[in-house]
Amino acid sequence: MSARIEHLSTSGTFTLDGQSFEVDNNVWIVGDDSEVVVLDAPHDAEAIAAAVGDRLLLAVACTHAHDDHVREAPRLAERCSTAERRVPVLLHPADREVWELTHPGVPTTDLAHGAVLTVAGTDLHVLHTPGHTPGAVSFYAPELATVFTGDTLFKGGPGATGRSFSSFPTIVDSIRDVLLQLPADTRVHTGHGEDTTIGDEAPHLAEWIARGR
C-alpha cells in the first residue's frame, strides 16, 4: 500500500516575546496502514496518538520549534515508544535555541538539508527554509506532489517574521530559491489554514516583497 496523507487539526496557544495567541494548527501524518511519520505535534498528544493508532511511528518531524508546533513532540514520542525502540524527535539544529524556550534540556535528533525520510516507501526530502525561524524546514514528497511548509509559506504569502529569531529577507530567499523551484502543481500543506499550490503562489512573490511581509 502506498503512502497517504492524513490531516488533524488541534487548537491551543502560541507564545513568544511575552505575547500569547489562540491558534489552530495543522498536523500532517504521512504513511500507510503499518507505519507513519508525524509532521509537527502541537497542543494534544493524545489526539495525535489516537490518529496514529497501532501503527509504527517512525519519527516526530518538526517543521520548526515554535511552541505551537512542538509543545507535545516529546510527549507524543514517549507515548509511542517501546522498550525496544525510542521514537526520535527530529529538528534542524539551527532551531535549538528556539526549542529550548519550550523544552529546555530535552534532546532532539538533527535534521539536515538534503536528508531523506522514508515512510511506507515514500521519500520526504528535507529542505532547509529558514526565515520564520533559523531552523525552519519543509518536507517535500515528490511522489505525492506535495510539500509541507510549516509556517514558511501559506496561501497568500510568507509566514510571519516580526518576532524574535525571524527574518523577512531570509524567508523570501527560502521561498524564491527553494520552494518556488518545485513543480507548479505541487500542493502546499501548511502549518495553519488552507492548502495552496506552488503555481498559485509563485506569481505573487514581487507583491510580498513590496509589502514587506
PDB file of C-alpha atoms in Angstrom:
ATOM      1  CA  MET A   1       0.000   0.000   0.000  1.00  0.00           C
ATOM      2  CA  SER A   2       1.410   3.398  -0.967  1.00  0.00           C
ATOM      3  CA  ALA A   3       1.749   6.283   1.465  1.00  0.00           C
ATOM      4  CA  ARG A   4      -1.155   8.629   2.023  1.00  0.00           C
ATOM      5  CA  ILE A   5      -1.578  11.941   3.817  1.00  0.00           C
ATOM      6  CA  GLU A   6      -3.853  12.315   6.819  1.00  0.00           C
ATOM      7  CA  HIS A   7      -4.802  15.608   8.450  1.00  0.00           C
ATOM      8  CA  LEU A   8      -5.596  16.530  12.031  1.00  0.00           C
ATOM      9  CA  SER A   9      -6.294  19.975  13.484  1.00  0.00           C
ATOM     10  CA  THR A  10      -5.518  20.861  17.093  1.00  0.00           C
ATOM     11  CA  SER A  11      -6.097  24.093  18.995  1.00  0.00           C
ATOM     12  CA  GLY A  12      -4.106  25.864  21.694  1.00  0.00           C
ATOM     13  CA  THR A  13      -1.786  28.825  22.143  1.00  0.00           C
ATOM     14  CA  PHE A  14       1.339  30.258  20.570  1.00  0.00           C
ATOM     15  CA  THR A  15       3.555  32.210  22.973  1.00  0.00           C
ATOM     16  CA  LEU A  16       6.665  34.227  22.119  1.00  0.00           C
ATOM     17  CA  ASP A  17       8.171  37.572  23.134  1.00  0.00           C
ATOM     18  CA  GLY A  18       5.773  37.883  26.051  1.00  0.00           C
ATOM     19  CA  GLN A  19       2.655  37.603  23.905  1.00  0.00           C
ATOM     20  CA  SER A  20       0.223  34.704  23.607  1.00  0.00           C
ATOM     21  CA  PHE A  21      -2.314  33.980  20.860  1.00  0.00           C
ATOM     22  CA  GLU A  22      -5.022  31.374  20.320  1.00  0.00           C
ATOM     23  CA  VAL A  23      -4.167  29.266  17.256  1.00  0.00           C
ATOM     24  CA  ASP A  24      -5.342  26.274  15.279  1.00  0.00           C
ATOM     25  CA  ASN A  25      -2.530  24.068  13.995  1.00  0.00           C
ATOM     26  CA  ASN A  26      -2.435  21.510  11.225  1.00  0.00           C
ATOM     27  CA  VAL A  27      -0.890  18.135  11.972  1.00  0.00           C
ATOM     28  CA  TRP A  28       0.110  16.030   8.973  1.00  0.00           C
ATOM     29  CA  ILE A  29       0.516  12.258   9.156  1.00  0.00           C
ATOM     30  CA  VAL A  30       2.248  10.550   6.234  1.00  0.00           C
ATOM     31  CA  GLY A  31       2.313   6.778   5.892  1.00  0.00           C
ATOM     32  CA  ASP A  32       0.207   3.696   5.347  1.00  0.00           C
ATOM     33  CA  ASP A  33      -1.591   1.103   7.471  1.00  0.00           C
ATOM     34  CA  SER A  34       1.693  -0.063   9.019  1.00  0.00           C
ATOM     35  CA  GLU A  35       3.953   2.953   9.612  1.00  0.00           C
ATOM     36  CA  VAL A  36       3.766   6.738   9.719  1.00  0.00           C
ATOM     37  CA  VAL A  37       5.707   9.936  10.288  1.00  0.00           C
ATOM     38  CA  VAL A  38       4.030  12.793  12.160  1.00  0.00           C
ATOM     39  CA  LEU A  39       4.873  16.312  10.977  1.00  0.00           C
ATOM     40  CA  ASP A  40       4.579  18.675  13.961  1.00  0.00           C
ATOM     41  CA  ALA A  41       2.988  17.813  17.303  1.00  0.00           C
ATOM     42  CA  PRO A  42       1.074  20.773  18.746  1.00  0.00           C
ATOM     43  CA  HIS A  43      -1.343  21.011  21.653  1.00  0.00           C
ATOM     44  CA  ASP A  44      -2.760  17.461  22.039  1.00  0.00           C
ATOM     45  CA  ALA A  45      -0.508  14.396  22.160  1.00  0.00           C
ATOM     46  CA  GLU A  46      -3.392  12.033  22.903  1.00  0.00           C
ATOM     47  CA  ALA A  47      -5.399  13.134  19.861  1.00  0.00           C
ATOM     48  CA  ILE A  48      -2.368  12.682  17.618  1.00  0.00           C
ATOM     49  CA  ALA A  49      -1.537   9.311  19.180  1.00  0.00           C
ATOM     50  CA  ALA A  50      -5.123   8.216  18.588  1.00  0.00           C
ATOM     51  CA  ALA A  51      -4.781   9.185  14.910  1.00  0.00           C
ATOM     52  CA  VAL A  52      -1.560   7.167  14.698  1.00  0.00           C
ATOM     53  CA  GLY A  53      -3.320   4.217  16.342  1.00  0.00           C
ATOM     54  CA  ASP A  54      -1.400   0.960  16.456  1.00  0.00           C
ATOM     55  CA  ARG A  55       0.836   1.888  13.536  1.00  0.00           C
ATOM     56  CA  LEU A  56       4.595   2.207  13.971  1.00  0.00           C
ATOM     57  CA  LEU A  57       5.543   5.855  14.477  1.00  0.00           C
ATOM     58  CA  LEU A  58       8.919   6.257  12.799  1.00  0.00           C
ATOM     59  CA  ALA A  59       9.513   9.845  13.912  1.00  0.00           C
ATOM     60  CA  VAL A  60       8.002  13.124  15.007  1.00  0.00           C
ATOM     61  CA  ALA A  61       9.475  15.556  12.479  1.00  0.00           C
ATOM     62  CA  CYS A  62       9.259  19.255  13.329  1.00  0.00           C
ATOM     63  CA  THR A  63       8.953  21.990  10.720  1.00  0.00           C
ATOM     64  CA  HIS A  64      10.292  24.454  13.310  1.00  0.00           C
ATOM     65  CA  ALA A  65      10.499  24.877  17.064  1.00  0.00           C
ATOM     66  CA  HIS A  66       7.815  27.445  17.932  1.00  0.00           C
ATOM     67  CA  ASP A  67       5.877  26.126  20.905  1.00  0.00           C
ATOM     68  CA  ASP A  68       2.621  25.730  18.993  1.00  0.00           C
ATOM     69  CA  HIS A  69       4.343  23.218  16.692  1.00  0.00           C
ATOM     70  CA  VAL A  70       6.435  21.235  19.190  1.00  0.00           C
ATOM     71  CA  ARG A  71       4.738  21.507  22.569  1.00  0.00           C
ATOM     72  CA  GLU A  72       3.634  17.871  22.533  1.00  0.00           C
ATOM     73  CA  ALA A  73       6.500  16.414  20.482  1.00  0.00           C
ATOM     74  CA  PRO A  74       8.412  14.819  23.399  1.00  0.00           C
ATOM     75  CA  ARG A  75       5.206  13.524  24.966  1.00  0.00           C
ATOM     76  CA  LEU A  76       3.986  12.034  21.691  1.00  0.00           C
ATOM     77  CA  ALA A  77       7.359  10.402  21.081  1.00  0.00           C
ATOM     78  CA  GLU A  78       7.350   8.919  24.574  1.00  0.00           C
ATOM     79  CA  ARG A  79       3.732   7.812  24.220  1.00  0.00           C
ATOM     80  CA  CYS A  80       4.549   5.867  21.041  1.00  0.00           C
ATOM     81  CA  SER A  81       7.945   4.490  22.109  1.00  0.00           C
ATOM     82  CA  THR A  82       8.602   0.970  23.321  1.00  0.00           C
ATOM     83  CA  ALA A  83      11.344  -0.604  25.371  1.00  0.00           C
ATOM     84  CA  GLU A  84      12.897  -1.828  22.124  1.00  0.00           C
ATOM     85  CA  ARG A  85      12.545   1.346  20.100  1.00  0.00           C
ATOM     86  CA  ARG A  86      12.525   5.027  21.023  1.00  0.00           C
ATOM     87  CA  VAL A  87      10.702   7.374  18.666  1.00  0.00           C
ATOM     88  CA  PRO A  88      13.019  10.259  17.683  1.00  0.00           C
ATOM     89  CA  VAL A  89      12.000  13.904  17.585  1.00  0.00           C
ATOM     90  CA  LEU A  90      13.637  15.428  14.509  1.00  0.00           C
ATOM     91  CA  LEU A  91      14.585  19.122  14.415  1.00  0.00           C
ATOM     92  CA  HIS A  92      17.030  21.254  12.465  1.00  0.00           C
ATOM     93  CA  PRO A  93      19.891  22.226  14.814  1.00  0.00           C
ATOM     94  CA  ALA A  94      19.596  25.922  13.911  1.00  0.00           C
ATOM     95  CA  ASP A  95      16.309  25.909  15.861  1.00  0.00           C
ATOM     96  CA  ARG A  96      17.817  24.508  19.037  1.00  0.00           C
ATOM     97  CA  GLU A  97      17.694  27.908  20.810  1.00  0.00           C
ATOM     98  CA  VAL A  98      14.004  28.239  19.990  1.00  0.00           C
ATOM     99  CA  TRP A  99      13.341  24.655  21.139  1.00  0.00           C
ATOM    100  CA  GLU A 100      14.990  25.390  24.477  1.00  0.00           C
ATOM    101  CA  LEU A 101      12.327  28.026  25.224  1.00  0.00           C
ATOM    102  CA  THR A 102       9.734  25.244  25.437  1.00  0.00           C
ATOM    103  CA  HIS A 103      11.751  22.110  26.212  1.00  0.00           C
ATOM    104  CA  PRO A 104      14.978  23.084  28.000  1.00  0.00           C
ATOM    105  CA  GLY A 105      17.450  20.242  28.084  1.00  0.00           C
ATOM    106  CA  VAL A 106      15.253  17.839  26.115  1.00  0.00           C
ATOM    107  CA  PRO A 107      17.281  16.171  23.343  1.00  0.00           C
ATOM    108  CA  THR A 108      16.335  16.034  19.673  1.00  0.00           C
ATOM    109  CA  THR A 109      17.796  14.338  16.620  1.00  0.00           C
ATOM    110  CA  ASP A 110      19.229  16.634  13.964  1.00  0.00           C
ATOM    111  CA  LEU A 111      17.611  17.187  10.593  1.00  0.00           C
ATOM    112  CA  ALA A 112      19.812  18.354   7.721  1.00  0.00           C
ATOM    113  CA  HIS A 113      19.048  19.945   4.374  1.00  0.00           C
ATOM    114  CA  GLY A 114      19.056  17.217   1.748  1.00  0.00           C
ATOM    115  CA  ALA A 115      18.283  14.414   4.177  1.00  0.00           C
ATOM    116  CA  VAL A 116      15.549  11.980   3.180  1.00  0.00           C
ATOM    117  CA  LEU A 117      12.983  10.409   5.496  1.00  0.00           C
ATOM    118  CA  THR A 118      11.390   7.304   4.029  1.00  0.00           C
ATOM    119  CA  VAL A 119       7.965   6.130   5.178  1.00  0.00           C
ATOM    120  CA  ALA A 120       5.811   3.487   3.519  1.00  0.00           C
ATOM    121  CA  GLY A 121       8.141   3.526   0.526  1.00  0.00           C
ATOM    122  CA  THR A 122       7.726   7.289   0.047  1.00  0.00           C
ATOM    123  CA  ASP A 123      10.581   9.783   0.415  1.00  0.00           C
ATOM    124  CA  LEU A 124      10.249  13.049   2.320  1.00  0.00           C
ATOM    125  CA  HIS A 125      13.089  15.364   1.296  1.00  0.00           C
ATOM    126  CA  VAL A 126      14.217  17.811   3.977  1.00  0.00           C
ATOM    127  CA  LEU A 127      14.514  21.376   2.668  1.00  0.00           C
ATOM    128  CA  HIS A 128      16.052  23.977   4.979  1.00  0.00           C
ATOM    129  CA  THR A 129      13.785  27.008   4.544  1.00  0.00           C
ATOM    130  CA  PRO A 130      14.806  29.493   7.244  1.00  0.00           C
ATOM    131  CA  GLY A 131      13.265  32.880   7.881  1.00  0.00           C
ATOM    132  CA  HIS A 132      10.272  32.242  10.110  1.00  0.00           C
ATOM    133  CA  THR A 133      12.866  30.677  12.401  1.00  0.00           C
ATOM    134  CA  PRO A 134      16.532  29.915  11.730  1.00  0.00           C
ATOM    135  CA  GLY A 135      15.962  26.166  11.536  1.00  0.00           C
ATOM    136  CA  ALA A 136      12.636  26.059   9.737  1.00  0.00           C
ATOM    137  CA  VAL A 137      12.372  23.192   7.264  1.00  0.00           C
ATOM    138  CA  SER A 138       9.892  21.980   4.668  1.00  0.00           C
ATOM    139  CA  PHE A 139       9.293  18.357   3.732  1.00  0.00           C
ATOM    140  CA  TYR A 140       8.912  17.639   0.015  1.00  0.00           C
ATOM    141  CA  ALA A 141       7.298  14.404  -1.131  1.00  0.00           C
ATOM    142  CA  PRO A 142       7.668  14.323  -4.942  1.00  0.00           C
ATOM    143  CA  GLU A 143       5.771  11.038  -5.253  1.00  0.00           C
ATOM    144  CA  LEU A 144       2.805  12.695  -3.544  1.00  0.00           C
ATOM    145  CA  ALA A 145       3.282  16.012  -5.409  1.00  0.00           C
ATOM    146  CA  THR A 146       3.183  17.707  -2.001  1.00  0.00           C
ATOM    147  CA  VAL A 147       5.345  19.936   0.163  1.00  0.00           C
ATOM    148  CA  PHE A 148       4.729  20.507   3.868  1.00  0.00           C
ATOM    149  CA  THR A 149       5.883  24.070   4.555  1.00  0.00           C
ATOM    150  CA  GLY A 150       5.116  24.605   8.231  1.00  0.00           C
ATOM    151  CA  ASP A 151       4.989  28.382   8.708  1.00  0.00           C
ATOM    152  CA  THR A 152       7.314  29.274   5.820  1.00  0.00           C
ATOM    153  CA  LEU A 153       4.729  29.571   3.039  1.00  0.00           C
ATOM    154  CA  PHE A 154       0.974  29.989   3.341  1.00  0.00           C
ATOM    155  CA  LYS A 155      -1.887  30.616   0.987  1.00  0.00           C
ATOM    156  CA  GLY A 156      -1.340  34.331   0.401  1.00  0.00           C
ATOM    157  CA  GLY A 157       2.284  34.741   1.371  1.00  0.00           C
ATOM    158  CA  PRO A 158       5.181  34.101   3.725  1.00  0.00           C
ATOM    159  CA  GLY A 159       4.944  33.213   7.368  1.00  0.00           C
ATOM    160  CA  ALA A 160       5.291  35.935   9.980  1.00  0.00           C
ATOM    161  CA  THR A 161       8.723  37.476  10.524  1.00  0.00           C
ATOM    162  CA  GLY A 162       8.032  40.221  13.059  1.00  0.00           C
ATOM    163  CA  ARG A 163       9.213  38.380  16.159  1.00  0.00           C
ATOM    164  CA  SER A 164      12.432  37.062  17.675  1.00  0.00           C
ATOM    165  CA  PHE A 165      14.555  34.687  15.590  1.00  0.00           C
ATOM    166  CA  SER A 166      12.835  35.673  12.311  1.00  0.00           C
ATOM    167  CA  SER A 167      13.988  37.482   9.150  1.00  0.00           C
ATOM    168  CA  PHE A 168      11.881  38.684   6.231  1.00  0.00           C
ATOM    169  CA  PRO A 169      14.756  38.784   3.692  1.00  0.00           C
ATOM    170  CA  THR A 170      15.700  35.243   4.703  1.00  0.00           C
ATOM    171  CA  ILE A 171      12.185  33.845   4.327  1.00  0.00           C
ATOM    172  CA  VAL A 172      11.905  35.497   0.914  1.00  0.00           C
ATOM    173  CA  ASP A 173      15.155  33.810  -0.130  1.00  0.00           C
ATOM    174  CA  SER A 174      13.836  30.446   1.099  1.00  0.00           C
ATOM    175  CA  ILE A 175      10.577  30.808  -0.792  1.00  0.00           C
ATOM    176  CA  ARG A 176      12.131  32.121  -4.008  1.00  0.00           C
ATOM    177  CA  ASP A 177      15.203  29.897  -4.130  1.00  0.00           C
ATOM    178  CA  VAL A 178      13.818  26.670  -2.698  1.00  0.00           C
ATOM    179  CA  LEU A 179      10.042  26.361  -2.597  1.00  0.00           C
ATOM    180  CA  LEU A 180       9.182  28.169  -5.813  1.00  0.00           C
ATOM    181  CA  GLN A 181      11.647  25.925  -7.635  1.00  0.00           C
ATOM    182  CA  LEU A 182       9.304  22.976  -7.052  1.00  0.00           C
ATOM    183  CA  PRO A 183       6.838  21.962  -9.797  1.00  0.00           C
ATOM    184  CA  ALA A 184       3.907  24.354 -10.130  1.00  0.00           C
ATOM    185  CA  ASP A 185       1.347  21.639  -9.396  1.00  0.00           C
ATOM    186  CA  THR A 186       2.951  20.799  -6.040  1.00  0.00           C
ATOM    187  CA  ARG A 187       0.318  21.028  -3.314  1.00  0.00           C
ATOM    188  CA  VAL A 188       1.353  23.064  -0.274  1.00  0.00           C
ATOM    189  CA  HIS A 189       0.201  21.728   3.094  1.00  0.00           C
ATOM    190  CA  THR A 190       0.765  24.477   5.648  1.00  0.00           C
ATOM    191  CA  GLY A 191       1.134  24.711   9.412  1.00  0.00           C
ATOM    192  CA  HIS A 192      -2.081  26.713   9.754  1.00  0.00           C
ATOM    193  CA  GLY A 193      -5.028  27.304   7.471  1.00  0.00           C
ATOM    194  CA  GLU A 194      -5.798  26.237   3.940  1.00  0.00           C
ATOM    195  CA  ASP A 195      -3.793  24.408   1.313  1.00  0.00           C
ATOM    196  CA  THR A 196      -2.471  26.096  -1.801  1.00  0.00           C
ATOM    197  CA  THR A 197      -0.133  25.186  -4.668  1.00  0.00           C
ATOM    198  CA  ILE A 198       3.284  26.416  -5.712  1.00  0.00           C
ATOM    199  CA  GLY A 199       1.791  27.603  -9.005  1.00  0.00           C
ATOM    200  CA  ASP A 200      -0.878  29.659  -7.267  1.00  0.00           C
ATOM    201  CA  GLU A 201       1.637  31.432  -5.013  1.00  0.00           C
ATOM    202  CA  ALA A 202       4.587  31.968  -7.369  1.00  0.00           C
ATOM    203  CA  PRO A 203       3.121  34.949  -9.298  1.00  0.00           C
ATOM    204  CA  HIS A 204       2.760  36.955  -6.076  1.00  0.00           C
ATOM    205  CA  LEU A 205       6.389  36.973  -4.893  1.00  0.00           C
ATOM    206  CA  ALA A 206       7.005  40.566  -6.016  1.00  0.00           C
ATOM    207  CA  GLU A 207       3.872  41.708  -4.173  1.00  0.00           C
ATOM    208  CA  TRP A 208       5.074  40.144  -0.937  1.00  0.00           C
ATOM    209  CA  ILE A 209       8.488  41.751  -1.265  1.00  0.00           C
ATOM    210  CA  ALA A 210       6.892  45.142  -1.931  1.00  0.00           C
ATOM    211  CA  ARG A 211       4.619  44.947   1.105  1.00  0.00           C
ATOM    212  CA  GLY A 212       7.471  43.677   3.292  1.00  0.00           C
ATOM    213  CA  ARG A 213       5.611  40.709   4.774  1.00  0.00           C
TER     214      ARG A 213
END
